[in-house]
C-alpha cells in the first residue's frame, strides 16, 4: 500500500491518500491538545500507543459485529482504514459522571449514572463543539434522517456494552468516551476515528487512578506510562 499526499491534518492524526481510492492511512501523532487546542504538548510514543490500543479495540468490536473503518495496522504509527465521509457529530457515551457533565449540570464527580447517557456534540472547533439535540442535527443537515441519529445511538450503546465489561475484567472502569462515525462508499454508517485513552476515560478499579488524557488535562504527569498500562492490560500482560 503506497502512502500518497496528505489529505488532512488534525490535532492528533494526519490522514493520507493511498493508491486505492477507497483506502486511507492515518498517522498517529505524539501531539496532545486539550481545551479546544488551548493547551498543547507532545509525548514521545503516545501516537504509537494509541495506534496499538485502537487496533486491538477495533478488532474486538469487529469480532462482536460492529462495523468499523479499520483494515490493519501498518507499523507503529500508521493504520490503514476505509475512506468515509465523516459525520460531524461527536457521540459521547457516559457511564460515570465527570468532566463537562459535572461542570455543566453539577452532577457529583464519580457518580455512577442510573443508565448510560449518550450525548451529541457538534464537531466544529470554531464553535467550541456545542451540544446538539436531534432537531439541531437535522436542521444542520449533519445526517439525512432521524433513523440515522437512532442508529448512532444504538451503535454507541452496543460499543459500550462490549467495552465496559471488557475493561472491567481488566481492572479498569470505562467512565466515558467519544466516538465518531462516517458513511462508507455504500452509504453504510460505520465506526471511525480512534478508540484510545485520548478519547476515553479509564479509572483503575482498585485505586481510582486516572489512566487517560485527564493526566495531561489536569497536569498529573505520567501520561505515556498510563497509556502503556492500558495497552498491557488489553494484551493481558
Ligand atoms: P467531556 O467530559 O464532555 O469533556 P471535557 O471534560 O474534556 O471537557 O468528555 C467526555 C468524554 O469524551 C471524555 O472521555 C473525553 C471525550 N471527548 C473527546 O475525546 N473529545 C472531545 O472533543 C470531547 C468534548 C470529549
XYZ file of C-alpha atoms and ligand atoms in Angstrom:
262
model
C 0.000 0.000 0.000
C 1.512 3.288 -1.110
C 1.180 6.369 1.117
C 0.353 9.354 -1.118
C -0.470 13.031 -0.488
C -1.644 14.499 2.795
C -5.423 14.851 2.758
C -5.966 16.430 6.153
C -4.069 17.202 9.338
C -5.968 17.065 12.621
C -4.836 17.617 16.203
C -3.768 14.007 16.832
C -3.539 12.428 13.364
C -2.560 13.073 9.779
C -4.619 11.477 7.018
C -3.013 10.357 3.749
C -4.471 9.146 0.468
C -3.258 5.817 -0.940
C -3.112 4.221 -4.384
C -6.559 2.726 -3.612
C -9.328 5.362 -3.706
C -11.332 3.526 -1.028
C -8.474 3.331 1.482
C -6.613 5.960 3.509
C -3.774 5.878 6.029
C -3.858 7.593 9.425
C -0.579 8.595 11.040
C -0.935 8.814 14.826
C 0.976 11.862 16.130
C 2.613 12.331 19.524
C 0.900 15.753 19.872
C -1.556 16.359 22.690
C -4.142 19.110 22.857
C -6.895 19.937 25.325
C -9.454 22.663 25.966
C -10.179 23.078 22.252
C -6.486 23.375 21.374
C -5.590 25.970 24.060
C -3.287 23.565 25.952
C -0.658 21.845 23.791
C 2.164 19.401 24.343
C 3.794 16.298 22.911
C 4.776 12.951 24.455
C 7.167 10.654 22.604
C 5.470 7.302 21.967
C 1.898 8.484 22.580
C 0.884 8.092 18.911
C 2.163 4.523 18.682
C 0.381 3.564 21.913
C -2.927 4.962 20.621
C -2.476 3.181 17.280
C -1.881 -0.149 19.056
C -4.743 0.339 21.537
C -7.156 1.376 18.760
C -6.098 -1.590 16.638
C -6.900 -4.050 19.445
C -10.225 -2.378 20.228
C -11.349 -2.159 16.595
C -10.543 -5.885 16.213
C -12.549 -6.658 19.356
C -15.526 -4.606 18.139
C -15.416 -6.129 14.638
C -15.388 -9.611 16.203
C -18.546 -8.573 18.072
C -20.434 -7.385 14.993
C -19.649 -3.634 14.959
C -18.692 -2.360 11.504
C -15.618 -0.108 11.685
C -13.254 1.613 9.240
C -10.288 -0.482 10.487
C -8.381 -2.519 7.903
C -4.985 -3.125 9.531
C -2.129 -1.624 11.489
C 0.753 -0.915 9.091
C 3.518 -0.009 11.556
C 3.880 1.684 14.960
C 2.305 4.970 13.867
C 0.220 4.052 10.814
C -3.205 2.466 10.414
C -4.875 1.570 7.112
C -8.614 2.148 7.014
C -11.639 2.653 4.795
C -12.234 6.150 3.431
C -15.535 7.592 4.640
C -17.485 10.827 4.738
C -17.202 11.738 8.408
C -20.459 12.615 10.167
C -19.781 15.858 12.054
C -21.316 14.614 15.301
C -19.200 13.539 18.288
C -21.110 10.822 20.094
C -20.307 10.926 23.819
C -21.154 7.903 25.959
C -21.115 8.213 29.766
C -21.322 5.583 32.492
C -19.947 7.694 35.366
C -20.296 11.468 35.811
C -17.159 13.591 35.419
C -15.727 16.337 33.186
C -18.230 18.556 31.401
C -21.229 16.661 32.815
C -20.130 17.586 36.319
C -19.189 21.152 35.310
C -22.367 21.867 33.342
C -25.033 20.092 35.388
C -23.495 19.872 38.854
C -23.780 16.082 38.996
C -21.354 14.764 41.622
C -17.980 13.718 40.167
C -17.719 9.906 40.204
C -21.460 9.267 40.494
C -22.446 6.087 38.646
C -25.248 7.154 36.307
C -28.585 5.301 36.656
C -28.347 4.460 32.943
C -25.800 5.028 30.185
C -26.088 8.555 28.817
C -25.490 9.196 25.094
C -24.980 12.812 24.006
C -24.192 14.536 20.707
C -21.651 17.372 20.279
C -21.178 19.347 17.059
C -17.698 18.557 15.646
C -16.858 22.202 14.992
C -13.777 23.741 16.645
C -14.743 27.308 15.666
C -17.965 26.973 17.656
C -16.261 25.082 20.525
C -18.089 21.759 19.874
C -21.514 22.771 21.296
C -24.110 20.234 22.486
C -26.699 19.185 19.907
C -30.198 17.771 20.177
C -31.781 15.721 17.391
C -33.534 18.741 15.887
C -30.236 20.665 15.712
C -28.648 17.703 13.885
C -31.450 17.657 11.309
C -31.565 21.454 10.835
C -27.773 21.490 10.321
C -28.155 18.529 7.910
C -25.449 16.605 9.776
C -27.479 13.481 8.897
C -30.301 12.951 6.416
C -32.921 11.288 8.624
C -33.868 10.725 12.252
C -33.221 6.993 11.604
C -29.515 7.776 11.274
C -29.429 9.516 14.669
C -31.177 6.473 16.160
C -28.534 4.272 14.531
C -25.675 6.363 16.006
C -27.192 5.995 19.479
C -27.795 2.266 19.002
C -24.245 1.630 17.778
C -22.749 3.756 20.578
C -24.653 1.707 23.190
C -23.538 -1.546 21.536
C -19.910 -0.381 21.666
C -20.364 0.455 25.356
C -21.972 -2.930 26.034
C -18.867 -4.602 24.570
C -16.160 -2.334 26.001
C -17.460 -1.686 29.524
C -17.387 -5.321 30.747
C -14.196 -5.975 28.737
C -12.323 -3.234 30.612
C -13.905 -4.063 33.962
C -12.418 -7.544 33.656
C -9.045 -5.833 33.186
C -9.477 -3.716 36.304
C -10.495 -0.511 34.537
C -13.743 1.427 34.801
C -14.783 2.805 31.418
C -16.057 6.175 32.679
C -16.933 7.857 29.376
C -15.745 8.092 25.787
C -16.232 9.843 22.459
C -16.998 8.040 19.200
C -17.100 9.264 15.625
C -18.938 7.714 12.708
C -18.775 8.015 8.929
C -20.520 6.795 5.815
C -18.622 4.403 3.552
C -18.956 4.349 -0.249
C -22.091 2.163 0.087
C -23.719 4.657 2.464
C -23.299 2.365 5.496
C -22.730 4.082 8.821
C -19.527 2.691 10.372
C -17.366 3.500 13.396
C -14.299 5.624 12.529
C -11.521 7.696 14.187
C -9.696 6.024 17.094
C -10.576 4.458 20.435
C -7.788 5.282 22.838
C -7.055 6.979 26.174
C -7.113 10.272 24.208
C -10.880 9.973 23.829
C -11.892 7.559 26.590
C -11.645 7.958 30.361
C -10.344 4.920 32.256
C -10.195 4.799 36.063
C -8.356 1.986 37.825
C -10.965 -0.039 39.714
C -8.751 -0.513 42.797
C -7.001 2.844 43.184
C -9.272 5.179 41.182
C -6.140 6.373 39.348
C -6.813 8.157 36.043
C -5.275 6.248 33.107
C -6.190 8.596 30.237
C -5.783 12.093 28.777
C -7.007 13.668 32.024
C -3.382 13.130 33.175
C -2.489 15.830 30.612
C -5.629 17.988 31.030
C -5.075 18.090 34.805
C -1.239 18.231 34.688
C -0.835 14.957 36.595
C 2.154 13.694 34.536
C 2.892 10.052 33.710
C 0.740 10.045 30.588
C 2.603 7.506 28.453
C 3.164 5.225 31.466
C -0.622 5.179 31.972
C -1.366 4.582 28.248
C 1.181 1.751 28.235
C -0.594 0.212 31.246
C -3.887 0.354 29.333
C -2.256 -1.389 26.343
C -0.628 -4.021 28.563
C -3.938 -4.798 30.255
C -5.616 -5.133 26.837
C -2.843 -7.514 25.759
C -3.177 -9.398 29.053
C 0.433 -8.637 30.105
P -16.305 15.680 28.423
O -16.482 15.408 29.883
O -17.502 16.208 27.694
O -15.124 16.666 28.110
P -14.120 17.554 28.946
O -14.304 17.290 30.405
O -12.790 17.126 28.410
O -14.500 18.945 28.523
O -15.770 14.366 27.698
C -16.427 13.142 27.712
C -15.570 12.105 27.067
O -15.465 12.335 25.674
C -14.143 12.055 27.585
O -13.732 10.683 27.623
C -13.335 12.796 26.573
C -14.103 12.570 25.310
N -14.070 13.738 24.407
C -13.220 13.752 23.339
O -12.470 12.800 23.083
N -13.205 14.842 22.522
C -13.986 15.914 22.723
O -13.932 16.902 21.940
C -14.880 15.893 23.851
C -15.779 17.058 24.143
C -14.881 14.795 24.653
